[in-house]
Amino acid sequence: MTALDLSSPVAVVGTGTMGQGIAQVALVAGHPVRLYDAVPGRAREAADAIGARLDRLVEKERLTGAERDAARARLGPAEALADLADCALVVEAVLERLDVKQELFRALEDVVGDDCLLATNTSSLSVTAIGGALRAPGRFVGLHFFNPAPLLPLVEVVSGFATDPASATRAYETARAWGKTPVACADTPGFVVNRVARPFYAEALAVHELRAADPATVDAVLRESGGFRMGAFELTDLIGQDVNESVTHSVWQAFFQDARFTPSLAQRRLVESGRLGRKSGQGWYDYRDGAERPEPHTAEPADRPAYVVAEGGLGPAGELPALIREAGIEVREEGGGSGSLVLPGGGRLLLTGGQTAVELGDVVHFDLALDYRRATRVALAPAEATSPRTLAEATGLFQALGKKVSVVGDVPGMIVARTVARIVDLAYDAVARGVASAEDVDTAMRLGVNYPLGPVEWGRRLGLWWVYELLGELHEREPSGRHAPSLALRRHTHASDAGEGTPS
């Protein structure tokens, strides 16, 4: 089954931001495009808006004047659904309500031909449930574009329970012909991206609710140590707190209130207060004129230690001894041990493993980094009983490596480690449940939400045993079920000993 022929008309129903974006993608790819909106005059306004964006593409030399003129000639508003009768594909981007979408597709089914592909751009509703209202649900698929559709490459091609494989393949190949990167996935709550991404927000909110760090510090650590493009608080402000919270709540309810997807009370209160993020002027941050952006907590300069003693391996932080030597600090190697850096004062520096520092004596935990060489910030978590000298030596050590240091509260798993471990776990769980292939999960998370690594690849690099054991320690200390390792991760962790730890 091949992509739709470029001569085939494509219709977009719903002319908001997303509908206009999808229409522009199909139009620039070469299709005749028809726009329909139930509100009189909206389709014409949308066509004019798309035309203006085509003008800007010419100004940026991404289209020629001739290509723009040809695209404009292929674009037109439709006055009624009947005007879509000869379309080969109709994509819906209307209100996120099941009854509204079902009513629309029932009406479309009476208009279009039997070979017309019907698609929904829903991000939160069941593709199966929407298609269940149709006489022929086999031709119904999800085509979930990401906003802004003309710029973001990812499209989740979602097969409902009754979707014919041929229909899914045609939708997939059409999205690829439009210059997008499609991933095939099953119809489960959140599809791939909104399912696997929930811990990115949830763990940041949990750290904040535990009063371990303020939003600016959490965001800085996620960016500068974790390698994420944006921190969780600034990203939810950009998305809209109401939108992000609604998606979280929808996924949680759809999974029968599974603890892994539990919404945040702190975010609920933010939404109730009307602080929805950039669009309302206030969210976790203040975007009003003259408002100052809060700075992350950054420790004052401290003296570098004269030496450290490396006891045992450091797991995902194994490159640190080499970096410490490069900074001119002596590293004394000692075999055995549980994997720590012993400081001159006798205190120990440990990569967080899901425990709290208070359990371990004169200890400072440090957080996970995507790449300790390139990271510009590292978070440290001392216990209340940690000696000031130990904290100062730990701070000075990382500062000697050229890192800013943020001291945060003693929470198990800290910030980056608990976030990444849970993302890896949900990715392995999604693959095991047939939501998508490992390759497609990694592609979706890199392209859909700009993760620095796909989570399956990330798990491989960290070592599945490290991820599994960290989550187990977290679960022991916060036994709600949210951090309990999935059966899929357990299986792949044990299989990794035999070289079989990567899902397919």
Coordinates of N, CA and C in Angstrom, one line a residue, residues 200 215-235 285 293-296 369-371 374-377 404 415-416 452:
F200 N 8.6 12.8 33.1 CA 9.4 14.0 33.0 C 8.7 15.2 33.8
P215 N 11.4 25.5 41.3 CA 11.3 25.2 39.9 C 12.5 25.6 39.1
A216 N 13.0 26.8 39.4 CA 14.2 27.2 38.6 C 15.4 26.3 38.7
T217 N 15.6 25.8 39.9 CA 16.7 24.9 40.1 C 16.5 23.5 39.5
V218 N 15.2 23.0 39.6 CA 14.9 21.7 39.0 C 15.1 21.8 37.5
D219 N 14.6 22.9 36.9 CA 14.7 23.1 35.4 C 16.2 23.2 35.0
A220 N 17.0 23.9 35.8 CA 18.4 24.1 35.4 C 19.1 22.7 35.5
V221 N 18.8 21.9 36.5 CA 19.5 20.6 36.6 C 19.0 19.7 35.4
L222 N 17.8 19.7 35.1 CA 17.3 18.9 34.0 C 18.0 19.3 32.7
R223 N 18.1 20.6 32.5 CA 18.8 21.1 31.2 C 20.3 20.8 31.2
E224 N 20.9 21.3 32.3 CA 22.4 21.4 32.3 C 23.1 20.1 32.7
S225 N 22.4 19.2 33.4 CA 22.9 17.9 33.8 C 22.3 16.8 33.0
G226 N 20.9 16.9 32.9 CA 20.2 15.8 32.2 C 20.2 15.9 30.7
G227 N 20.6 17.1 30.1 CA 20.7 17.3 28.7 C 19.3 17.5 28.0
F228 N 18.3 17.7 28.8 CA 17.0 18.0 28.2 C 17.0 19.4 27.6
R229 N 16.2 19.6 26.6 CA 16.1 20.9 25.9 C 15.5 22.0 26.8
M230 N 14.5 21.6 27.6 CA 13.8 22.5 28.5 C 13.6 21.8 29.8
G231 N 13.5 22.5 30.9 CA 13.1 21.9 32.2 C 11.6 21.6 32.2
A232 N 11.1 20.8 33.1 CA 9.7 20.5 33.2 C 8.8 21.6 33.5
F233 N 9.2 22.5 34.4 CA 8.4 23.6 34.7 C 8.2 24.7 33.6
E234 N 9.3 25.0 33.0 CA 9.2 25.9 31.9 C 8.5 25.3 30.7
L235 N 8.7 24.0 30.5 CA 8.0 23.4 29.4 C 6.5 23.3 29.6
Y285 N 6.5 30.4 36.4 CA 7.3 31.6 36.3 C 6.3 32.8 36.0
R293 N 13.2 36.7 36.0 CA 13.2 35.3 36.0 C 14.0 34.8 37.2
P294 N 13.5 34.0 38.0 CA 14.3 33.5 39.2 C 15.5 32.7 38.8
E295 N 16.6 32.8 39.5 CA 17.8 32.1 39.2 C 17.8 30.8 40.0
P296 N 18.4 29.8 39.4 CA 18.5 28.5 40.1 C 19.5 28.6 41.3
A369 N 24.1 12.6 35.2 CA 24.3 13.5 34.1 C 24.3 12.7 32.8
L370 N 23.7 13.3 31.8 CA 23.8 12.7 30.5 C 25.2 12.4 30.0
D371 N 26.1 13.4 30.3 CA 27.5 13.3 29.9 C 28.2 14.2 30.9
R374 N 30.4 17.1 29.5 CA 29.8 18.2 28.9 C 28.8 18.9 29.8
A375 N 28.4 18.2 30.9 CA 27.4 18.9 31.8 C 28.0 20.1 32.4
T376 N 27.1 21.1 32.5 CA 27.6 22.4 33.1 C 27.1 22.6 34.5
R377 N 26.3 21.7 35.0 CA 25.8 21.8 36.3 C 25.6 20.4 36.9
K404 N 28.8 24.2 37.6 CA 28.0 24.9 38.6 C 27.4 23.8 39.5
I415 N 17.0 14.3 41.0 CA 16.2 14.9 40.0 C 16.3 14.2 38.7
V416 N 17.5 14.2 38.1 CA 17.7 13.6 36.8 C 17.5 12.1 36.9
P452 N 17.3 14.1 24.6 CA 18.7 13.9 24.1 C 19.0 12.5 23.6

